[in-house]
XYZ file of C-alpha atoms in Angstrom:
708
model
C 4.518 62.915 73.642
C 2.745 59.553 73.348
C 4.237 56.618 75.191
C 6.062 54.932 72.324
C 9.115 52.885 71.796
C 12.031 55.011 70.509
C 14.423 53.792 67.882
C 17.697 55.427 67.048
C 18.715 55.498 63.492
C 22.332 56.299 62.458
C 22.891 57.937 59.196
C 26.329 58.282 57.669
C 26.801 60.953 55.144
C 29.833 60.412 53.025
C 30.949 63.236 50.907
C 33.447 62.242 48.228
C 36.428 64.483 47.448
C 39.578 64.072 45.473
C 41.877 64.536 48.418
C 39.844 63.768 51.581
C 36.409 62.806 53.109
C 34.577 64.493 56.010
C 32.488 62.199 58.332
C 29.540 63.547 60.308
C 27.537 61.399 62.808
C 23.846 62.389 62.898
C 21.553 60.755 65.462
C 17.798 61.347 65.677
C 14.768 59.703 67.310
C 11.784 58.164 65.343
C 8.600 57.537 67.348
C 6.970 54.104 67.023
C 3.135 54.460 66.714
C 1.069 52.917 69.495
C -0.802 50.737 66.982
C 2.460 49.131 65.931
C 3.423 48.561 69.542
C 0.076 46.990 70.320
C 0.139 44.814 67.224
C 3.622 43.606 68.076
C 2.408 42.657 71.532
C -0.440 40.630 69.979
C 1.905 39.044 67.458
C 4.205 37.987 70.288
C 1.578 35.459 71.406
C 2.053 31.825 70.491
C -0.502 29.806 68.556
C -3.776 29.440 70.437
C -3.185 25.749 71.061
C -0.303 26.691 73.366
C -2.749 28.201 75.864
C -5.550 25.671 76.058
C -5.924 23.193 78.878
C -5.071 19.588 78.162
C -8.102 17.704 76.871
C -10.026 20.861 75.941
C -10.988 20.864 72.267
C -10.403 24.168 70.528
C -12.382 24.417 67.340
C -13.536 26.543 64.447
C -15.906 26.283 61.542
C -14.382 26.570 58.082
C -15.721 27.060 54.600
C -15.301 23.714 52.875
C -13.950 24.956 49.541
C -11.552 27.468 51.126
C -10.169 24.969 53.597
C -9.612 22.230 51.042
C -7.307 24.591 49.113
C -4.890 24.513 52.091
C -3.844 28.119 51.620
C -2.626 30.513 54.306
C -6.019 30.559 56.055
C -6.054 26.785 56.250
C -2.521 26.650 57.618
C -3.450 29.141 60.339
C -6.418 26.949 61.229
C -4.241 23.849 61.323
C -1.722 25.425 63.713
C -4.155 27.225 66.044
C -7.021 24.760 66.516
C -7.472 21.116 67.405
C -11.024 20.559 66.140
C -12.677 21.572 62.902
C -16.203 21.624 61.464
C -17.061 22.222 57.814
C -19.692 24.636 56.545
C -20.994 23.217 53.281
C -21.480 19.599 54.277
C -25.111 18.923 55.117
C -28.159 16.874 54.231
C -28.830 19.363 51.459
C -25.458 18.779 49.788
C -25.164 15.040 50.423
C -28.658 13.789 49.552
C -29.416 13.854 45.839
C -32.711 14.308 44.020
C -33.348 10.555 43.946
C -32.535 10.083 47.642
C -29.097 8.606 47.067
C -26.113 10.040 48.946
C -22.915 11.522 47.553
C -20.334 11.709 50.351
C -17.241 12.588 48.318
C -16.822 16.055 49.879
C -17.324 14.674 53.374
C -14.757 11.932 52.856
C -12.203 14.340 51.357
C -12.677 16.842 54.176
C -12.259 14.217 56.870
C -9.174 12.796 55.175
C -7.546 16.229 54.758
C -8.256 17.554 58.254
C -7.337 14.393 60.116
C -4.237 14.144 57.945
C -2.899 17.354 59.511
C -3.729 16.199 63.025
C -7.123 17.833 63.578
C -10.173 16.085 64.941
C -13.469 16.573 63.104
C -16.721 17.602 64.775
C -19.659 16.353 62.732
C -22.248 19.061 62.380
C -26.021 18.960 62.270
C -27.061 15.424 61.366
C -30.723 16.388 61.796
C -31.386 20.079 61.361
C -34.129 22.404 60.166
C -32.085 24.151 57.479
C -29.659 23.074 54.759
C -31.900 20.100 54.017
C -32.765 18.590 50.652
C -36.347 19.616 51.255
C -37.304 18.951 47.639
C -36.509 15.265 48.020
C -37.973 14.935 51.512
C -41.229 16.628 50.533
C -41.439 14.403 47.461
C -41.297 11.262 49.613
C -44.469 12.302 51.442
C -46.244 14.016 48.558
C -49.757 12.816 47.748
C -50.315 10.267 45.026
C -52.058 11.889 42.073
C -54.131 9.582 39.914
C -54.682 11.224 36.524
C -58.204 11.791 35.354
C -59.712 8.749 33.700
C -62.549 10.427 31.856
C -60.494 11.711 28.933
C -60.391 15.250 27.522
C -63.654 17.177 27.699
C -65.250 20.592 27.451
C -66.194 22.054 30.828
C -69.144 24.389 30.748
C -68.496 27.914 32.062
C -71.889 29.493 31.345
C -75.106 28.339 29.651
C -77.827 30.871 28.812
C -81.124 29.672 27.304
C -83.199 32.716 28.395
C -86.157 30.595 29.454
C -86.404 32.452 32.782
C -86.081 36.086 33.788
C -82.899 35.269 35.723
C -80.405 37.712 34.168
C -77.300 36.160 35.767
C -74.552 35.853 33.160
C -75.548 38.673 30.838
C -76.401 42.381 30.726
C -76.266 45.330 28.320
C -74.008 48.358 28.570
C -76.888 50.819 28.301
C -80.665 50.336 28.455
C -81.136 52.918 25.690
C -78.314 51.886 23.348
C -78.887 48.148 23.908
C -82.439 47.559 25.113
C -83.145 44.046 26.404
C -86.390 42.097 25.936
C -87.553 38.557 25.081
C -89.392 36.947 22.188
C -92.679 35.187 22.716
C -92.483 31.546 23.691
C -91.933 29.371 20.633
C -89.870 32.018 18.829
C -86.491 30.893 20.071
C -83.955 29.003 17.972
C -85.558 26.018 16.251
C -88.991 27.379 17.095
C -88.557 26.315 20.708
C -88.784 28.404 23.857
C -87.874 32.041 23.790
C -84.808 34.109 22.881
C -83.131 37.271 24.161
C -83.719 40.392 22.039
C -81.177 43.244 22.103
C -82.256 46.330 20.176
C -79.835 48.982 18.934
C -82.052 51.780 17.640
C -79.423 53.788 15.733
C -76.062 53.393 14.048
C -73.395 54.464 16.551
C -70.213 56.408 15.926
C -68.367 53.529 17.649
C -69.684 49.975 17.465
C -68.910 49.444 21.177
C -71.432 52.120 22.207
C -74.075 49.352 22.043
C -72.957 46.135 23.736
C -74.217 42.845 25.153
C -71.999 41.417 27.899
C -71.805 37.647 28.492
C -69.956 36.764 31.701
C -68.553 33.572 33.221
C -67.040 33.025 36.655
C -63.421 31.887 36.183
C -61.044 34.316 34.405
C -59.146 33.010 31.404
C -55.482 31.991 31.578
C -52.955 32.219 28.776
C -52.824 28.961 26.838
C -56.343 27.817 27.752
C -58.709 26.811 24.964
C -62.266 28.218 24.994
C -65.323 27.613 22.843
C -68.250 29.966 22.228
C -71.494 28.471 20.910
C -74.802 30.230 20.285
C -77.774 30.635 18.002
C -78.166 34.129 16.555
C -80.216 36.113 13.998
C -81.103 39.771 13.384
C -83.840 41.735 11.684
C -81.141 43.050 9.337
C -77.865 41.352 8.449
C -75.156 42.531 10.824
C -71.619 41.797 11.992
C -70.609 41.884 15.665
C -67.033 42.264 16.920
C -66.241 40.567 20.256
C -64.098 42.268 22.901
C -62.260 40.623 25.817
C -63.093 42.304 29.111
C -62.064 41.657 32.722
C -65.614 42.515 33.862
C -68.629 44.073 32.142
C -67.242 47.394 30.904
C -63.658 46.468 31.869
C -62.100 46.551 28.397
C -58.822 44.685 27.780
C -58.572 43.657 24.105
C -60.483 44.378 20.906
C -60.652 40.777 19.651
C -61.832 37.829 21.766
C -63.824 35.376 19.615
C -63.486 37.257 16.337
C -66.368 38.770 14.339
C -69.758 37.042 14.381
C -72.188 37.378 11.484
C -75.956 37.457 12.013
C -78.427 36.958 9.166
C -82.191 37.172 9.180
C -82.366 33.405 9.755
C -81.287 31.539 12.852
C -77.628 30.495 12.531
C -75.657 28.243 14.885
C -72.256 29.697 15.703
C -69.272 27.779 17.128
C -65.861 29.437 17.629
C -62.775 27.998 19.358
C -59.879 30.169 20.501
C -56.622 29.810 22.421
C -56.251 32.468 25.087
C -53.310 34.842 24.540
C -51.624 37.253 26.916
C -53.943 39.970 25.536
C -57.109 37.973 26.310
C -55.985 36.388 29.592
C -57.532 37.299 32.965
C -60.862 38.020 31.277
C -64.307 36.646 32.131
C -66.553 38.767 29.910
C -67.358 38.694 26.191
C -68.600 42.045 24.884
C -70.609 41.734 21.636
C -70.420 45.083 19.809
C -73.813 45.869 18.209
C -73.477 49.554 17.272
C -72.647 49.251 13.556
C -76.180 48.273 12.558
C -79.503 49.682 13.747
C -81.484 46.494 14.254
C -82.768 43.990 16.763
C -80.466 41.048 17.504
C -81.813 37.688 18.720
C -79.657 35.398 20.893
C -80.375 31.887 22.157
C -78.454 29.032 23.765
C -75.238 30.955 24.477
C -72.684 28.505 25.919
C -69.041 29.170 26.846
C -66.883 26.059 27.414
C -63.301 25.559 28.568
C -61.279 22.593 27.288
C -59.904 20.278 29.993
C -57.272 18.025 28.469
C -57.124 15.790 31.560
C -60.872 15.377 31.694
C -62.929 14.493 34.717
C -66.298 15.067 36.182
C -68.330 11.920 35.553
C -68.866 9.104 38.048
C -66.378 6.232 37.824
C -65.492 2.992 39.548
C -62.176 3.597 41.315
C -59.868 0.618 41.819
C -59.204 -0.342 45.439
C -57.206 -3.505 44.815
C -56.633 -6.073 42.113
C -54.512 -9.082 41.231
C -54.028 -10.942 37.970
C -51.644 -13.471 39.597
C -48.978 -13.004 36.949
C -46.370 -12.367 39.675
C -45.742 -13.891 43.093
C -46.971 -10.742 44.851
C -49.374 -12.124 47.455
C -49.778 -8.897 49.410
C -53.564 -8.772 48.942
C -54.557 -12.432 49.235
C -53.952 -15.496 51.411
C -55.688 -18.682 52.532
C -56.918 -19.430 56.027
C -55.059 -22.739 56.228
C -52.532 -24.288 53.862
C -53.968 -27.742 54.462
C -57.607 -26.719 54.027
C -56.989 -24.203 51.218
C -53.717 -24.966 49.453
C -52.492 -22.229 47.115
C -50.724 -22.777 43.794
C -50.763 -21.457 40.233
C -51.713 -22.842 36.845
C -49.174 -23.040 34.068
C -48.839 -19.947 31.906
C -51.552 -19.871 29.255
C -54.122 -21.542 31.516
C -55.575 -18.382 32.993
C -58.901 -16.862 31.969
C -59.332 -16.768 28.177
C -56.209 -18.905 27.838
C -53.953 -16.025 28.833
C -51.355 -15.880 31.599
C -51.811 -17.890 34.733
C -54.463 -18.179 37.440
C -54.495 -18.762 41.193
C -55.490 -22.280 42.247
C -57.035 -22.916 45.682
C -57.546 -26.587 46.497
C -59.965 -27.801 49.158
C -59.245 -31.515 49.453
C -62.326 -32.531 51.470
C -65.874 -31.435 52.204
C -65.802 -29.501 55.475
C -68.321 -29.535 58.302
C -68.489 -25.739 57.917
C -67.889 -24.098 54.545
C -65.743 -21.393 56.202
C -63.136 -23.950 57.298
C -61.594 -23.536 53.836
C -61.271 -19.884 52.806
C -59.532 -17.569 50.390
C -59.092 -14.037 51.737
C -58.869 -11.068 49.356
C -57.898 -7.793 51.056
C -58.575 -4.449 49.369
C -57.020 -2.161 51.971
C -59.505 0.645 52.560
C -62.298 -0.178 55.048
C -65.831 0.131 53.726
C -68.256 2.858 54.785
C -72.007 2.516 55.162
C -73.781 3.710 52.008
C -70.730 3.208 49.812
C -71.085 1.193 46.601
C -68.565 -1.555 45.820
C -68.009 -3.727 42.775
C -66.358 -7.165 42.668
C -65.224 -8.465 39.285
C -63.277 -11.660 38.626
C -62.973 -14.721 36.457
C -63.607 -18.048 38.189
C -63.991 -21.760 37.452
C -63.651 -25.052 39.383
C -62.896 -28.679 38.614
C -66.384 -29.439 39.941
C -69.358 -27.101 40.015
C -69.419 -25.273 43.336
C -70.998 -22.351 45.159
C -68.996 -19.977 47.361
C -70.494 -17.795 50.059
C -68.653 -14.495 50.686
C -68.099 -13.163 54.202
C -67.317 -9.571 55.205
C -64.229 -9.368 57.428
C -62.372 -6.456 59.042
C -59.063 -8.211 58.344
C -58.149 -11.678 57.057
C -59.717 -14.045 59.586
C -61.610 -11.301 61.451
C -65.259 -12.190 60.734
C -67.977 -9.519 60.807
C -70.904 -10.623 58.591
C -71.923 -13.783 56.754
C -72.921 -12.089 53.479
C -70.720 -9.598 51.631
C -71.060 -10.055 47.844
C -73.598 -12.863 47.976
C -73.055 -16.421 46.736
C -70.826 -16.924 43.708
C -71.236 -19.904 41.407
C -68.258 -21.579 39.765
C -68.683 -23.992 36.859
C -66.095 -26.042 35.050
C -65.781 -23.268 32.456
C -64.341 -19.814 33.046
C -67.109 -17.413 34.075
C -66.832 -13.642 34.467
C -68.398 -12.390 37.694
C -69.566 -8.805 38.243
C -71.351 -8.038 41.518
C -72.257 -4.570 42.782
C -73.407 -3.951 46.346
C -74.269 -1.097 48.684
C -72.490 -1.280 52.027
C -74.764 -1.754 55.032
C -74.025 -1.262 58.706
C -73.266 -4.996 58.907
C -70.636 -4.862 56.143
C -69.117 -1.478 57.007
C -65.548 -1.096 58.332
C -64.491 -4.207 56.395
C -61.603 -4.564 53.956
C -61.517 -8.319 53.321
C -63.670 -10.706 51.286
C -63.602 -14.292 52.545
C -64.585 -16.836 49.882
C -65.946 -19.946 51.655
C -64.759 -23.013 49.730
C -65.485 -25.846 52.172
C -68.794 -27.096 50.759
C -67.166 -28.782 47.766
C -63.964 -30.805 47.573
C -62.405 -29.375 44.431
C -59.820 -27.009 43.046
C -61.001 -23.440 42.449
C -59.379 -21.198 39.852
C -59.356 -17.395 40.274
C -58.110 -14.743 37.850
C -58.320 -10.962 37.443
C -59.867 -10.218 40.846
C -60.657 -6.508 41.238
C -62.549 -4.583 43.915
C -63.702 -1.071 43.007
C -65.651 1.713 44.705
C -68.181 4.034 43.102
C -66.846 7.581 42.921
C -69.672 9.988 42.119
C -67.203 12.777 41.420
C -64.892 10.405 39.556
C -63.250 10.800 36.226
C -61.257 13.783 37.436
C -57.850 13.821 38.969
C -57.666 12.043 42.328
C -55.317 13.173 45.097
C -54.513 10.551 47.723
C -52.692 11.918 50.764
C -50.441 9.767 52.911
C -51.693 9.232 56.440
C -49.691 10.747 59.321
C -48.508 7.228 60.150
C -47.313 6.667 56.582
C -45.462 9.996 56.573
C -43.838 9.099 59.889
C -42.673 5.736 58.555
C -41.407 7.207 55.282
C -39.413 10.009 56.882
C -38.082 7.765 59.638
C -36.640 5.557 56.936
C -35.146 8.595 55.167
C -33.550 9.818 58.397
C -32.114 6.430 59.299
C -30.749 5.913 55.787
C -29.038 9.318 55.834
C -27.483 8.900 59.275
C -26.307 5.380 58.494
C -24.723 6.505 55.213
C -22.887 9.450 56.754
C -21.607 7.365 59.650
C -20.418 4.604 57.354
C -17.926 6.839 55.530
C -16.783 8.958 58.495
C -16.928 6.909 61.699
C -13.295 5.863 61.455
C -12.181 9.471 62.019
C -15.173 11.372 63.444
C -15.914 10.765 67.118
C -18.248 13.684 67.962
C -21.489 14.889 66.403
C -24.142 17.539 66.742
C -26.995 15.094 66.217
C -29.967 17.471 66.493
C -29.737 21.203 65.808
C -32.014 23.997 66.992
C -35.110 22.043 68.012
C -36.753 24.680 70.236
C -39.139 27.437 69.162
C -37.987 31.019 69.754
C -41.414 32.383 70.672
C -42.656 29.340 72.585
C -39.363 28.010 73.941
C -40.866 25.033 75.740
C -42.222 23.744 72.400
C -40.493 22.342 69.350
C -39.968 24.629 66.395
C -42.272 24.000 63.432
C -42.275 24.905 59.782
C -45.593 26.745 59.594
C -47.702 27.092 56.460
C -44.962 28.322 54.127
C -41.543 26.733 54.543
C -38.651 28.287 52.593
C -36.651 26.148 50.198
C -33.894 24.223 51.941
C -35.773 24.034 55.226
C -37.477 20.909 56.514
C -38.949 20.335 59.959
C -38.723 16.636 60.729
C -40.561 17.199 63.991
C -43.695 18.288 62.101
C -44.063 14.688 60.904
C -42.187 12.527 63.420
C -43.319 14.441 66.486
C -41.381 14.872 69.688
C -39.595 11.554 69.221
C -37.743 12.708 66.101
C -34.692 13.486 68.233
C -35.014 10.171 70.074
C -34.764 8.377 66.742
C -31.858 10.539 65.597
C -29.792 9.881 68.732
C -30.542 6.171 68.698
C -29.498 5.827 65.057
C -26.378 7.967 65.532
C -25.446 5.693 68.437
C -26.242 2.536 66.473
C -24.322 3.414 63.317
C -21.469 5.373 64.915
C -18.714 4.341 67.318
C -19.372 3.061 70.794
C -17.569 5.972 72.468
C -18.792 8.811 70.237
C -19.850 12.034 71.966
C -23.312 13.002 70.762
C -24.553 16.554 71.285
C -27.763 18.487 70.912
C -27.236 22.106 69.907
C -29.320 25.243 70.278
C -28.896 28.961 69.568
C -29.797 32.185 71.402
C -30.007 30.544 74.816
C -28.020 33.301 76.546
C -30.551 35.880 75.376
C -33.539 33.594 76.020
C -33.117 31.621 79.223
C -36.581 30.096 78.812
C -35.274 28.533 75.622
C -32.309 27.160 77.550
C -34.695 25.583 80.042
C -36.859 24.278 77.204
C -33.848 22.517 75.702
C -32.837 21.056 79.061
C -36.366 19.709 79.523
C -36.311 18.266 76.004
C -33.017 16.502 76.696
C -34.637 14.967 79.771
C -37.541 13.778 77.603
C -35.192 12.250 75.023
C -33.410 10.289 77.712
C -36.690 9.193 79.306
C -37.430 7.499 75.958
C -34.201 5.500 76.194
C -31.742 7.548 74.123
C -28.552 9.062 75.543
C -27.430 12.662 75.023
C -23.779 13.165 75.969
C -23.622 16.921 75.777
C -25.192 20.270 74.951
C -23.672 22.698 72.461
C -24.534 26.315 73.185
C -24.324 28.351 69.985
C -23.111 31.762 71.139
C -23.517 34.346 68.405
C -23.421 37.309 70.771
C -22.356 40.965 70.634
C -20.318 43.442 72.645
C -23.548 44.552 74.331
C -24.876 41.105 75.272
C -26.116 40.699 78.831
C -23.246 39.210 80.816
C -25.451 38.067 83.688
C -27.572 36.035 81.267
C -24.445 34.397 79.862
C -23.437 33.324 83.364
C -26.913 32.027 84.155
C -27.038 30.023 80.935
C -23.690 28.384 81.697
C -24.830 27.566 85.219
C -28.059 26.002 83.947
C -26.181 23.863 81.444
C -23.594 22.804 84.022
C -26.353 21.662 86.383
C -27.451 19.051 83.835
C -24.228 17.125 84.413
C -23.804 16.909 80.635
C -20.751 17.913 78.659
C -21.013 21.603 77.806
C -19.605 22.853 74.529
C -19.492 26.487 73.469
C -19.982 26.468 69.716
C -20.281 29.073 66.965
C -18.793 31.651 69.327
C -18.696 35.084 67.742
C -18.849 38.575 69.197
C -20.422 41.101 66.866
C -19.815 44.847 67.042
C -23.403 45.953 66.634
C -24.257 49.089 64.679
C -21.619 51.372 66.206
C -18.831 52.793 64.046
C -15.807 50.529 64.075
C -13.005 51.833 66.279
C -10.043 50.493 68.208
C -12.010 50.963 71.429
C -14.814 48.825 70.022
C -12.272 46.164 69.063
C -11.089 46.148 72.671
C -14.684 45.707 73.866
C -14.959 42.757 71.509
C -11.763 41.287 72.926
C -13.029 41.769 76.474
C -16.271 39.926 75.667
C -14.405 36.973 74.150
C -12.292 36.710 77.286
C -15.333 37.135 79.518
C -17.099 34.175 77.915
C -14.048 31.946 78.377
C -13.546 33.129 81.954
C -17.173 32.382 82.831
C -16.979 29.006 81.085
C -13.997 28.145 83.291
C -15.652 29.496 86.434
C -19.129 27.990 86.134
C -18.624 24.744 84.209
C -16.599 22.087 86.046
C -13.465 20.972 84.224
C -14.832 17.463 83.688
C -17.806 18.918 81.783
C -15.821 21.341 79.630
C -15.783 19.650 76.246
C -14.416 22.598 74.311
C -14.878 25.952 72.619
C -15.413 26.542 68.906
C -15.627 29.864 67.076
C -17.984 30.455 64.169
C -15.198 31.869 62.005
C -11.570 32.452 62.886
C -11.300 35.254 60.322
C -13.283 38.434 59.911
C -16.175 38.471 57.510
C -18.385 41.482 56.875
C -19.519 41.143 60.480
C -15.925 41.766 61.745
C -16.391 39.084 64.388
C -13.236 36.959 64.043
C -9.945 36.561 65.899
C -7.978 37.586 62.801
C -8.618 40.501 60.500
C -9.544 39.591 56.950
C -5.928 40.374 55.938
C -4.900 37.672 58.468
C -3.374 40.052 61.019
C -4.258 39.073 64.558
C -6.879 41.198 66.305
C -7.042 42.226 69.961
C -9.622 39.455 70.232
C -6.832 36.969 69.502
C -4.743 37.844 72.535
C -7.837 38.123 74.730
C -8.959 34.698 73.553
C -5.516 33.280 74.329
C -5.616 34.840 77.800
C -9.040 33.308 78.379
C -7.788 29.874 77.366
C -4.771 30.191 79.610
C -7.028 30.950 82.547
C -8.762 27.569 82.380
C-alpha cells in the first residue's frame, strides 16, 4: 500500500421502526492520494515574502491589463512579492506617432502598485524591441524634394528603323511574318526607311503572324502608357494588339486595342491605363494574320506617363532669404559697427513688396573687406560645379561690391567668387552664374565687400542655386551620420526625461539599457542588420558605442539621486563570452564618465541548463563589484512530456539558482530576484499553475529564499 495519510470516517446508519431503532457502528479506512498529501505540504508554506532575507527585493513581471484589474492573480502578486515590473509599458506604447508621450498607463500602474506597498522596477528605458520604430525611423528619414519638372511622358522604346539594330522588335516566325526594310526615302513622310512585315497568307488565327515590340520595364497596374507610330499596308488591314510578358509570352488579348492600317501613311496615337490583365507585361504583339499583305511601320514609340515629372536639368536651391522674417541663420555682418544690419519698412523691398535687409557702412574703409555681409548657403562647393547667385540690390549711393569666397563666415579663401556687383540707387536684379574652380572650391559663404563706399546697401531675395544636370526629378537628401546622431540623441533624452518626470517619485530602480550585446559576436554590440522587423530599433546603429553612456547619464540626470540603474542582458549563462562582453561594455561605459550600479542577468533557462555555467556566470558578475540582480527567472520544461517528476526537476532548478546566487554573490551585492511570470503560461514555467494552485516550484523557491 502507498504511504498515505489514513482518515477514519464514521457512518451511522439509523433504521427507523415504530417501536425501536437498531444502531450499528461501521468504521473503515479511506486512503489519501500522494498528490493530495504533497499539495497540502506545498500549501502549508507561507507567502514567499516570509522567506526572503531582509533587504532582498523579490519581484515578478506582470501583464499590465491583468494586474490593473486587481483580481485573484494580482492579489497573489501583492502578497508574495515586494517588487513588480509591468509588461506592456515601453517606448512603443508611450511614444505616439508625432513623438509626443502618453504616460497614463505608466502613472496608473505606479500608483496602483505602490498603493499596495510594492516597489516598482522600471524596465527597459533603452531597448532594441518594443520601440516606436515608425516614429524613430521617420525622424531620420531622408528629405524628399518632389520633382520640379512637372508631369511628362518618359520614353520606353523608340524605333525608327534607320539602322539594322533589331533591338526592341522581332517577328514570331520568319515565314509567317517576314521582316525587311523599304528603300531610303520611303519611310513615313518620305523620310528615311521603314520596317516591312509581310504576311503571305490569311491565317486561321490572326496571332499566327505577329510583330513583337518590346520595352525594358514591365507595366504595373494603374500606370498610363502611350503607343505612337506611323503605319500603312499594301491592303487595308486591322491589327489586334496582345499584352505579353515577353515575346511569345501571351497574357491578355487586348493591350492597345485594334489598329487600322490603310494604303496611306497614318499616324497612330493610343493611350491606355494598365489593368491587372495587362500588368507585368513588356511586349506588344501586333497580330497580322487576318490579311495577306505587307505592313509598313515607322517611328514606333512607347511612352510611360510620369505624373511627378523629372529628367531635365534644373537649378536646385541651396539657400535663400527674402528677409520677411527675423531668421538670420544664413546671413550676418562681420562687424556691427562697420556693417550695421537693419530692415526697411514693409513695402520698401524690391518692387515695393515686403521688406529688405539694410547694411550700412558709415565710412570709407582702408580695405573694402573691413565692412562685409556674409551669406552662407550651407553645402561646400566642389570644383567643376556650377552655381547661380540671384538677388535684388540697390544703395543710397552708387557702389561696387567685390565678392569673396569663404569656407565659413570670416574664413577667407579667394578674392573673387561671383565677381563684382554694381548697386545703383534703383533696385536692380542680379543674376550671376559661375563654374567653381580649385580656388573657390570647398566654400559655402559669399562675402560682399562694402567698405569702398560709405552708404547703405539694400538686399532682397538672395538665392544661391546649383546646377543639377539630372534635375527636375525627385531629389532624396539623406541626413548625415552626425545629423542622425543628434536627432536620435534628442529623441532618447526627451523620452527618458518624460518617463522620469511622471514616475521618479515612486520608482527608484531602472533597467536603463537592455540586451546590448550580439549573440554571435558577444564582444560587439547587437545591430539591426539590413531588414529590421517592425517594433525593433537599434539605437546603437546610429549613436554608436556611446548610446548607453548617454542613456545612463540622462537617467541619472532626470531621475533621483539615489536611483539604482542597471544594464540587463539575456542568455549569459549559456554564453559566457556574452557575459564577459557585457562586463567589458560596462567598463567602457564607466570609462566615459557614466555610472552603472548593477547588472541584471535575465535567466530564461530550462531543467537541462548547464549548472556549471550558471555558477561561472554568477561568479563573473560578482567579481565586478556591481549589484547583481537575477531577472526574468524562468525554468522551462523542454520538449519532454509533462510529468510530476519533470515538475520536481523544475523545482530543483529554481532552488539551485537561488542557492548558487546566495553562495557566489556576496550579500551586499544581492539586489534581488525576479521571475518572468509567477503563473504558468503555455510554457508551464511559473511558480503557480494556471489555475492558481501552487506548484512544487513554489516550495522549492521558498526554500531557496530561506537559505539566503
